[in-house]
């Protein structure tokens, strides 16, 4: 098989890249090791920045997101018996976020690729990248037990943090940066209407909690847990007990409970791989960088990477101009590091750290009070949360 751009991974990064390339008349094939059903049902992120929403609308993918996505113009912070709203509208000149489940976006992207007769090969195995320093790199893989090969001009690794693309770059040219945190998030999807119009981030003496949502009938909640906890350690009763205590507010507000549809545990990690490109292999999305989910940036970074990469590839194919392609890694890493910092900062501000003493707890509360009382401090949070046009 032959194509112009070989893409590994059918997450948001790989699928959106394939769609954007198609709009520029560039051919691609997406190779995914899971089934279509599995990736369409994987519960993950839910917050889209304004810039991500604009790109999806511009590229003809906005129809369902416009109908079903929830537009929010602020978030609430809860700590020390206080509730405080961060007003994005006022602090960022009318910018906001859209709450729309990542798996819904994945469904929209797959539908758009198939409507345009795009090629996505699911359930491929033993994917291997070869000859990235040659004119025509190749991707070897097995499909339905048969060995196959895809020859292309460029290979794009969109295969997430545990994929094979990043390890295919020569170790000697890579510099990696990493932090892991001494806690994880237990996330639940619930059949219950949201208890609040906006997301609630809580720093409680018992640990962090987040109330989020997917629609007017489905909520998504998270509680900070131990890094080695298993889902079986958390009975439904224990989860509701912790959520009620951590999210509880002095005005008697209560979280609406309901049937738990899904439970999962997410580790918390910061990770950056520099460079994001070598010869004919480019990395995009979680394959190149990970943020802890507290800042809601991972999905948006994946979208921002492939926006840059599709523009650069279009210039290369339409005008034989490689200048932007050469700068791909440098351009992306500016936004990546801004998001890394913001996600680390939100995580540090809102979680209970096992090694924190009363001094550090007081510093956290002081910073939260500062954000609630200084428009400048609140604006810093707000403009990072809604996302920068050009960081
Ligand atoms: P993905 O989505 O992990 O997709 C990678 C795809 O590659 C496939 N794959 C392979 N295919 C072929 N061969 C191989 N050898 C392969 N190895 C892997 C995988 O099956 C998969 O389909 O990466 P991508 O596209 O870069 O997208 C990144 C986002 O998924 C991720 O950053 C976000 O979900 C992170 N994230 C959040 N981001 C936000 O912007 N806002 C949020 O609110 C938010 N909340 C979250 C999150 C991530 C979470 N988890 C579970 C990590 C909440 C959670 C709980
Ligand atoms: C989500 O709705 O899944 C979500 C929202 C905000 C975050 C992380 C996850 O910071």
Short mmCIF file of C-alpha atoms and ligand atoms in Angstrom, two decimals:
data_model
loop_
_atom_site.label_atom_id
_atom_site.label_comp_id
_atom_site.label_asym_id
_atom_site.label_seq_id
_atom_site.Cartn_x
_atom_site.Cartn_y
_atom_site.Cartn_z
CA UNK A 1 0.00 0.00 0.00
CA UNK A 2 1.04 3.58 -0.64
CA UNK A 3 -0.14 6.95 0.62
CA UNK A 4 1.20 10.46 1.15
CA UNK A 5 0.92 10.63 4.95
CA UNK A 6 0.83 7.52 7.17
CA UNK A 7 -0.83 8.22 10.52
CA UNK A 8 -0.49 5.89 13.52
CA UNK A 9 -3.36 6.13 16.04
CA UNK A 10 -7.05 7.00 15.62
CA UNK A 11 -7.44 9.23 18.67
CA UNK A 12 -8.44 12.88 18.27
CA UNK A 13 -4.95 13.82 16.97
CA UNK A 14 -4.71 11.17 14.23
CA UNK A 15 -8.32 11.42 13.06
CA UNK A 16 -8.41 15.22 12.98
CA UNK A 17 -5.09 15.35 11.13
CA UNK A 18 -6.41 12.93 8.51
CA UNK A 19 -9.55 15.08 8.10
CA UNK A 20 -7.61 18.37 7.82
CA UNK A 21 -5.22 16.84 5.27
CA UNK A 22 -8.18 15.61 3.24
CA UNK A 23 -9.51 19.19 3.12
CA UNK A 24 -6.16 20.15 1.52
CA UNK A 25 -6.36 17.23 -0.96
CA UNK A 26 -3.59 15.32 0.82
CA UNK A 27 -4.08 11.57 1.06
CA UNK A 28 -3.55 9.70 4.34
CA UNK A 29 -4.16 6.30 5.92
CA UNK A 30 -4.81 5.92 9.66
CA UNK A 31 -3.67 2.72 11.43
CA UNK A 32 -5.30 1.96 14.80
CA UNK A 33 -4.65 -1.06 17.01
CA UNK A 34 -8.06 -1.00 18.77
CA UNK A 35 -11.55 -1.59 17.36
CA UNK A 36 -13.82 1.24 16.20
CA UNK A 37 -16.29 0.33 18.95
CA UNK A 38 -13.62 0.56 21.63
CA UNK A 39 -12.33 4.00 20.65
CA UNK A 40 -15.83 5.42 20.17
CA UNK A 41 -16.71 4.45 23.73
CA UNK A 42 -13.51 5.38 25.58
CA UNK A 43 -14.49 8.03 28.17
CA UNK A 44 -11.89 10.76 28.44
CA UNK A 45 -11.70 14.54 28.16
CA UNK A 46 -14.62 16.89 27.99
CA UNK A 47 -13.44 20.49 27.71
CA UNK A 48 -12.75 22.24 24.39
CA UNK A 49 -11.09 25.64 24.29
CA UNK A 50 -12.53 28.35 22.05
CA UNK A 51 -9.65 27.88 19.57
CA UNK A 52 -10.38 24.13 19.29
CA UNK A 53 -14.10 24.80 18.77
CA UNK A 54 -13.32 27.40 16.08
CA UNK A 55 -11.06 24.95 14.21
CA UNK A 56 -13.68 22.16 14.37
CA UNK A 57 -16.38 24.54 13.09
CA UNK A 58 -14.11 25.89 10.32
CA UNK A 59 -13.35 22.39 9.11
CA UNK A 60 -16.99 21.31 8.92
CA UNK A 61 -17.04 19.15 12.05
CA UNK A 62 -19.14 21.39 14.28
CA UNK A 63 -22.71 20.29 13.64
CA UNK A 64 -23.29 17.88 16.55
CA UNK A 65 -20.95 19.84 18.82
CA UNK A 66 -23.08 22.96 18.20
CA UNK A 67 -26.28 21.07 19.02
CA UNK A 68 -25.10 19.02 21.97
CA UNK A 69 -22.05 20.82 23.40
CA UNK A 70 -22.59 22.98 26.48
CA UNK A 71 -21.14 26.48 26.37
CA UNK A 72 -19.67 27.68 29.65
CA UNK A 73 -18.49 31.14 30.59
CA UNK A 74 -16.87 30.41 33.92
CA UNK A 75 -15.88 27.82 36.51
CA UNK A 76 -16.38 27.68 40.25
CA UNK A 77 -13.63 27.22 42.84
CA UNK A 78 -14.52 25.79 46.27
CA UNK A 79 -12.15 25.82 49.24
CA UNK A 80 -12.17 26.65 52.94
CA UNK A 81 -15.99 26.95 53.07
CA UNK A 82 -16.01 29.44 50.21
CA UNK A 83 -17.47 29.28 46.69
CA UNK A 84 -16.06 31.63 44.10
CA UNK A 85 -16.89 31.99 40.42
CA UNK A 86 -14.18 32.78 37.87
CA UNK A 87 -16.00 34.77 35.22
CA UNK A 88 -14.35 33.99 31.84
CA UNK A 89 -16.60 36.41 29.96
CA UNK A 90 -15.50 39.37 32.00
CA UNK A 91 -11.85 38.34 32.40
CA UNK A 92 -11.08 37.22 28.83
CA UNK A 93 -13.17 39.52 26.66
CA UNK A 94 -16.03 37.11 26.10
CA UNK A 95 -14.10 33.85 25.57
CA UNK A 96 -15.44 30.57 26.90
CA UNK A 97 -15.19 26.80 26.69
CA UNK A 98 -17.45 24.09 25.27
CA UNK A 99 -18.12 20.92 27.23
CA UNK A 100 -18.36 18.08 24.69
CA UNK A 101 -17.20 14.50 25.35
CA UNK A 102 -14.02 13.42 23.59
CA UNK A 103 -15.69 10.19 22.47
CA UNK A 104 -18.41 12.23 20.75
CA UNK A 105 -15.73 14.15 18.88
CA UNK A 106 -14.07 10.84 17.94
CA UNK A 107 -17.43 9.58 16.58
CA UNK A 108 -17.83 12.80 14.53
CA UNK A 109 -14.30 12.47 13.14
CA UNK A 110 -14.71 8.82 12.16
CA UNK A 111 -18.05 9.60 10.48
CA UNK A 112 -16.45 12.49 8.55
CA UNK A 113 -13.50 10.35 7.40
CA UNK A 114 -15.77 7.53 6.20
CA UNK A 115 -18.16 9.98 4.49
CA UNK A 116 -15.15 11.19 2.47
CA UNK A 117 -14.06 7.59 1.79
CA UNK A 118 -11.05 8.05 4.04
CA UNK A 119 -9.05 5.01 5.10
CA UNK A 120 -8.90 4.02 8.77
CA UNK A 121 -7.63 0.50 9.40
CA UNK A 122 -8.75 -0.72 12.83
CA UNK A 123 -7.33 -3.60 14.86
CA UNK A 124 -3.91 -3.61 13.21
CA UNK A 125 -1.10 -5.33 15.11
CA UNK A 126 2.68 -5.21 15.46
CA UNK A 127 3.01 -1.71 13.98
CA UNK A 128 6.63 -0.83 13.20
CA UNK A 129 8.09 2.32 11.63
CA UNK A 130 11.02 1.80 9.22
CA UNK A 131 13.38 4.03 7.20
CA UNK A 132 12.43 7.39 8.73
CA UNK A 133 15.70 8.82 7.43
CA UNK A 134 15.02 7.69 3.83
CA UNK A 135 13.03 9.40 1.08
CA UNK A 136 10.09 6.99 1.51
CA UNK A 137 9.57 5.74 5.06
CA UNK A 138 7.47 2.61 5.62
CA UNK A 139 5.07 1.34 8.26
CA UNK A 140 4.98 -2.43 8.71
CA UNK A 141 1.99 -4.03 10.44
CA UNK A 142 -0.19 -7.12 10.58
CA UNK A 143 -3.87 -7.10 9.71
CA UNK A 144 -6.14 -10.13 10.00
CA UNK A 145 -2.99 -12.18 10.53
CA UNK A 146 -1.31 -10.97 7.30
CA UNK A 147 1.91 -8.93 7.15
CA UNK A 148 1.36 -5.62 5.33
CA UNK A 149 3.33 -2.49 4.52
CA UNK A 150 2.38 1.14 3.98
CA UNK A 151 4.89 3.31 2.10
CA UNK A 152 4.51 7.07 2.54
CA UNK A 153 6.23 10.46 2.35
CA UNK A 154 5.78 11.20 6.06
CA UNK A 155 4.86 9.18 9.16
CA UNK A 156 2.91 10.91 11.91
CA UNK A 157 2.89 9.28 15.36
CA UNK A 158 -0.48 10.06 16.97
CA UNK A 159 -0.49 6.88 19.05
CA UNK A 160 -0.70 8.34 22.54
CA UNK A 161 1.68 8.12 25.47
CA UNK A 162 2.14 4.32 25.31
CA UNK A 163 2.46 4.10 21.52
CA UNK A 164 5.42 2.89 19.44
CA UNK A 165 6.17 6.16 17.60
CA UNK A 166 8.11 8.04 20.26
CA UNK A 167 10.43 5.05 20.96
CA UNK A 168 11.05 4.89 17.18
CA UNK A 169 12.97 8.19 17.34
CA UNK A 170 16.71 7.79 17.98
CA UNK A 171 17.22 8.08 21.76
CA UNK A 172 20.34 10.20 21.29
CA UNK A 173 18.42 13.15 19.80
CA UNK A 174 15.64 13.18 22.41
CA UNK A 175 15.38 15.09 25.65
CA UNK A 176 12.46 14.16 27.87
CA UNK A 177 11.05 15.99 30.89
CA UNK A 178 8.83 14.25 33.40
CA UNK A 179 6.97 14.65 36.73
CA UNK A 180 4.65 12.13 38.27
CA UNK A 181 2.33 13.17 41.09
CA UNK A 182 1.67 11.28 44.34
CA UNK A 183 -2.04 10.84 43.59
CA UNK A 184 -4.47 9.81 40.82
CA UNK A 185 -8.06 10.66 39.80
CA UNK A 186 -10.95 8.27 40.08
CA UNK A 187 -13.48 9.37 37.43
CA UNK A 188 -17.15 8.36 37.24
CA UNK A 189 -19.78 8.88 34.56
CA UNK A 190 -23.24 9.19 36.12
CA UNK A 191 -26.83 9.10 34.85
CA UNK A 192 -27.91 12.27 36.65
CA UNK A 193 -28.42 15.88 35.56
CA UNK A 194 -25.60 18.30 36.46
CA UNK A 195 -25.96 19.87 39.91
CA UNK A 196 -24.37 23.10 38.73
CA UNK A 197 -24.44 25.14 35.52
CA UNK A 198 -20.61 25.19 35.46
CA UNK A 199 -17.66 22.97 36.45
CA UNK A 200 -16.74 23.00 40.16
CA UNK A 201 -13.10 22.49 41.21
CA UNK A 202 -12.77 21.83 44.97
CA UNK A 203 -9.71 21.87 47.19
CA UNK A 204 -10.88 20.21 50.42
CA UNK A 205 -8.90 18.97 53.43
CA UNK A 206 -9.90 15.45 52.25
CA UNK A 207 -8.38 16.03 48.78
CA UNK A 208 -9.40 17.34 45.37
CA UNK A 209 -12.80 16.80 43.71
CA UNK A 210 -14.28 17.98 40.41
CA UNK A 211 -17.89 18.15 39.29
CA UNK A 212 -18.18 18.15 35.50
CA UNK A 213 -20.76 17.02 32.97
CA UNK A 214 -21.36 15.67 29.49
CA UNK A 215 -24.97 16.71 28.81
CA UNK A 216 -28.14 17.80 30.58
CA UNK A 217 -28.61 14.20 31.77
CA UNK A 218 -25.05 12.88 32.30
CA UNK A 219 -22.50 14.09 34.84
CA UNK A 220 -18.79 13.38 35.16
CA UNK A 221 -17.18 13.59 38.61
CA UNK A 222 -13.64 13.02 39.81
CA UNK A 223 -12.09 12.42 43.26
CA UNK A 224 -8.41 12.48 44.10
CA UNK A 225 -7.30 8.98 45.15
CA UNK A 226 -4.06 7.13 45.91
CA UNK A 227 -1.83 6.48 42.88
CA UNK A 228 -2.00 2.70 43.38
CA UNK A 229 -5.77 2.51 44.12
CA UNK A 230 -7.82 0.12 42.01
CA UNK A 231 -11.38 0.73 40.88
CA UNK A 232 -12.48 -2.16 43.17
CA UNK A 233 -11.24 -0.18 46.18
CA UNK A 234 -13.96 2.39 45.52
CA UNK A 235 -17.51 1.20 46.17
CA UNK A 236 -20.32 3.46 44.93
CA UNK A 237 -21.05 4.44 48.55
CA UNK A 238 -17.47 5.43 49.21
CA UNK A 239 -17.34 7.54 46.04
CA UNK A 240 -20.57 9.45 46.85
CA UNK A 241 -19.51 9.94 50.46
CA UNK A 242 -16.20 11.53 49.40
CA UNK A 243 -17.74 13.61 46.61
CA UNK A 244 -20.45 14.99 48.93
CA UNK A 245 -17.90 15.92 51.59
CA UNK A 246 -15.30 17.38 49.24
CA UNK A 247 -17.69 19.32 47.02
CA UNK A 248 -20.09 20.33 49.84
CA UNK A 249 -20.62 24.06 50.29
CA UNK A 250 -21.78 26.16 53.25
CA UNK A 251 -25.09 27.08 51.54
CA UNK A 252 -26.26 23.46 51.78
CA UNK A 253 -25.73 22.70 48.05
CA UNK A 254 -25.81 18.96 47.39
CA UNK A 255 -24.49 16.90 44.54
CA UNK A 256 -27.20 14.98 42.72
CA UNK A 257 -26.39 11.25 42.82
CA UNK A 258 -27.38 8.66 40.21
CA UNK A 259 -26.47 5.35 38.60
CA UNK A 260 -22.72 5.08 38.00
CA UNK A 261 -22.23 4.10 34.35
CA UNK A 262 -18.43 3.90 34.28
CA UNK A 263 -15.50 4.08 36.74
CA UNK A 264 -11.85 4.52 35.85
CA UNK A 265 -8.58 5.65 37.42
CA UNK A 266 -6.25 8.09 35.66
CA UNK A 267 -2.63 8.50 36.73
CA UNK A 268 -1.33 12.07 36.97
CA UNK A 269 1.77 12.84 34.96
CA UNK A 270 3.54 15.72 33.22
CA UNK A 271 5.75 14.71 30.29
CA UNK A 272 7.35 16.47 27.32
CA UNK A 273 9.47 14.99 24.56
CA UNK A 274 11.80 17.37 22.74
CA UNK A 275 12.07 17.25 19.79
CA UNK A 276 8.69 16.36 18.27
CA UNK A 277 10.20 15.59 14.86
CA UNK A 278 13.14 13.75 13.31
CA UNK A 279 13.58 13.38 9.56
CA UNK A 280 10.27 11.98 8.21
CA UNK A 281 8.66 11.12 11.57
CA UNK A 282 6.53 13.69 13.44
CA UNK A 283 4.83 13.22 16.82
CA UNK A 284 1.51 14.85 17.74
CA UNK A 285 -0.74 14.87 20.83
CA UNK A 286 -0.16 12.55 23.80
CA UNK A 287 2.59 10.71 21.88
CA UNK A 288 4.75 13.80 22.48
CA UNK A 289 3.39 15.29 25.71
CA UNK A 290 1.16 14.56 28.69
CA UNK A 291 -0.41 16.96 31.17
CA UNK A 292 -2.29 16.15 34.37
CA UNK A 293 -6.01 16.65 33.57
CA UNK A 294 -6.55 19.48 36.12
CA UNK A 295 -6.11 22.19 33.48
CA UNK A 296 -8.24 20.39 30.81
CA UNK A 297 -5.46 20.85 28.24
CA UNK A 298 -4.55 17.40 26.80
CA UNK A 299 -7.19 17.20 24.09
CA UNK A 300 -6.70 20.85 23.17
CA UNK A 301 -2.94 20.39 22.77
CA UNK A 302 -3.54 17.41 20.48
CA UNK A 303 -5.86 19.56 18.35
CA UNK A 304 -3.39 22.48 18.30
CA UNK A 305 -0.49 20.21 17.19
CA UNK A 306 -2.36 18.82 14.19
CA UNK A 307 -3.61 22.28 13.23
CA UNK A 308 0.04 23.37 12.86
CA UNK A 309 1.09 20.11 11.19
CA UNK A 310 -1.71 20.08 8.59
CA UNK A 311 -0.92 23.68 7.62
CA UNK A 312 2.79 22.82 7.33
CA UNK A 313 2.11 19.72 5.21
CA UNK A 314 -0.25 21.69 2.98
CA UNK A 315 2.50 24.23 2.29
CA UNK A 316 4.91 21.43 1.53
CA UNK A 317 2.55 19.69 -0.93
CA UNK A 318 0.96 22.80 -2.50
CA UNK A 319 4.00 25.12 -2.71
CA UNK A 320 6.93 22.75 -2.19
CA UNK A 321 7.80 24.89 0.84
CA UNK A 322 9.20 23.01 3.86
CA UNK A 323 9.91 26.02 6.07
CA UNK A 324 6.91 25.55 8.37
CA UNK A 325 7.43 21.79 8.52
CA UNK A 326 10.99 22.33 9.76
CA UNK A 327 9.69 24.65 12.49
CA UNK A 328 6.86 22.29 13.56
CA UNK A 329 8.42 21.13 16.82
CA UNK A 330 9.52 24.62 17.88
CA UNK A 331 6.10 26.16 17.17
CA UNK A 332 4.21 23.43 19.05
CA UNK A 333 6.53 23.34 22.05
CA UNK A 334 5.74 26.98 22.94
CA UNK A 335 2.07 26.10 23.49
CA UNK A 336 2.99 22.74 25.05
CA UNK A 337 5.16 24.35 27.74
CA UNK A 338 2.53 27.01 28.52
CA UNK A 339 -0.03 24.23 29.01
CA UNK A 340 2.47 22.15 31.00
CA UNK A 341 3.01 25.04 33.37
CA UNK A 342 -0.70 25.82 33.73
CA UNK A 343 -1.63 22.16 34.31
CA UNK A 344 1.13 21.72 36.90
CA UNK A 345 0.06 24.96 38.63
CA UNK A 346 -3.65 24.01 38.77
CA UNK A 347 -2.66 20.57 40.07
CA UNK A 348 -0.40 22.08 42.76
CA UNK A 349 -3.08 24.57 43.79
CA UNK A 350 -5.96 22.15 44.16
CA UNK A 351 -4.66 18.79 45.43
CA UNK A 352 -3.77 17.41 48.83
CA UNK A 353 -0.09 16.43 48.75
CA UNK A 354 1.00 13.68 51.17
CA UNK A 355 4.19 15.56 52.10
CA UNK A 356 2.51 18.94 52.64
CA UNK A 357 2.54 20.36 56.16
CA UNK A 358 0.30 23.14 57.57
CA UNK A 359 2.62 25.78 56.12
CA UNK A 360 2.12 24.53 52.56
CA UNK A 361 -1.63 24.13 53.13
CA UNK A 362 -1.81 27.80 54.24
CA UNK A 363 0.12 28.83 51.10
CA UNK A 364 -2.43 26.99 48.92
CA UNK A 365 -5.34 28.72 50.67
CA UNK A 366 -3.60 32.08 50.43
CA UNK A 367 -3.13 31.65 46.68
CA UNK A 368 -6.77 30.60 46.22
CA UNK A 369 -7.91 33.66 48.20
CA UNK A 370 -5.65 35.84 46.06
CA UNK A 371 -7.22 34.46 42.85
CA UNK A 372 -10.68 35.20 44.25
CA UNK A 373 -9.85 38.74 45.31
CA UNK A 374 -7.47 40.01 42.64
CA UNK A 375 -8.87 40.46 39.12
CA UNK A 376 -5.30 40.20 37.81
CA UNK A 377 -4.78 36.80 39.46
CA UNK A 378 -8.22 35.58 38.33
CA UNK A 379 -7.46 36.78 34.78
CA UNK A 380 -4.26 34.68 34.74
CA UNK A 381 -6.28 31.56 35.54
CA UNK A 382 -9.08 32.49 33.12
CA UNK A 383 -6.90 33.29 30.08
CA UNK A 384 -4.91 30.09 30.48
CA UNK A 385 -8.06 27.99 30.97
CA UNK A 386 -9.87 29.30 27.86
CA UNK A 387 -6.60 29.05 25.89
CA UNK A 388 -4.38 31.45 24.01
CA UNK A 389 -4.66 32.10 20.29
CA UNK A 390 -0.84 32.15 19.98
CA UNK A 391 1.06 31.36 23.20
P1 LIG B 1 -5.10 9.16 22.29
O1 LIG B 1 -6.50 9.64 22.47
O2 LIG B 1 -4.49 8.40 23.40
O3 LIG B 1 -5.08 8.31 20.95
C1 LIG B 1 -4.00 7.47 20.60
C2 LIG B 1 -4.54 6.36 19.73
O4 LIG B 1 -3.46 5.54 19.29
C3 LIG B 1 -3.82 4.18 19.44
N1 LIG B 1 -2.56 3.39 19.53
C4 LIG B 1 -2.04 2.70 18.49
N2 LIG B 1 -2.48 2.52 17.22
C5 LIG B 1 -1.72 1.76 16.39
N3 LIG B 1 -0.56 1.16 16.80
C6 LIG B 1 -0.09 1.32 18.04
N4 LIG B 1 1.05 0.74 18.42
C7 LIG B 1 -0.85 2.13 18.96
N5 LIG B 1 -0.69 2.48 20.26
C8 LIG B 1 -1.74 3.25 20.58
C9 LIG B 1 -4.67 4.15 20.69
O5 LIG B 1 -5.51 3.01 20.76
C10 LIG B 1 -5.46 5.44 20.51
O6 LIG B 1 -6.67 5.24 19.80
O7 LIG B 1 -4.11 10.37 21.95
P2 LIG B 1 -4.34 11.75 21.18
O8 LIG B 1 -5.06 11.54 19.90
O9 LIG B 1 -3.03 12.43 21.21
O10 LIG B 1 -5.39 12.55 22.12
C11 LIG B 1 -5.00 13.00 23.39
C12 LIG B 1 -6.21 12.99 24.33
O11 LIG B 1 -6.85 11.73 24.27
C13 LIG B 1 -5.79 13.29 25.77
O12 LIG B 1 -4.82 14.29 25.82
C14 LIG B 1 -6.97 13.78 26.62
O13 LIG B 1 -7.98 12.79 26.73
C15 LIG B 1 -6.47 14.20 27.98
N6 LIG B 1 -7.57 14.55 28.88
C16 LIG B 1 -8.18 15.79 28.81
N7 LIG B 1 -7.81 16.70 27.88
C17 LIG B 1 -8.47 17.88 27.77
O14 LIG B 1 -8.12 18.71 26.92
N8 LIG B 1 -9.53 18.20 28.56
C18 LIG B 1 -9.95 17.36 29.51
O15 LIG B 1 -10.94 17.67 30.16
C19 LIG B 1 -9.26 16.12 29.69
N9 LIG B 1 -9.67 15.24 30.61
C20 LIG B 1 -8.03 13.62 29.78
C21 LIG B 1 -9.10 13.99 30.65
C22 LIG B 1 -7.49 12.35 29.84
C23 LIG B 1 -7.98 11.46 30.75
N10 LIG B 1 -7.40 10.18 30.72
C24 LIG B 1 -8.10 8.98 30.81
C25 LIG B 1 -6.00 10.06 30.32
C26 LIG B 1 -9.60 13.11 31.56
C27 LIG B 1 -9.04 11.84 31.63
C28 LIG B 1 -9.62 10.92 32.64
C1 LIG B 2 -14.06 16.27 32.23
O1 LIG B 2 -15.22 16.72 32.10
O2 LIG B 2 -13.79 15.09 31.99
C2 LIG B 2 -12.98 17.14 32.75
C3 LIG B 2 -13.24 18.49 32.94
C4 LIG B 2 -12.24 19.33 33.41
C5 LIG B 2 -11.00 18.81 33.71
C6 LIG B 2 -10.74 17.46 33.51
C7 LIG B 2 -11.74 16.63 33.03
O3 LIG B 2 -10.03 19.64 34.20
#
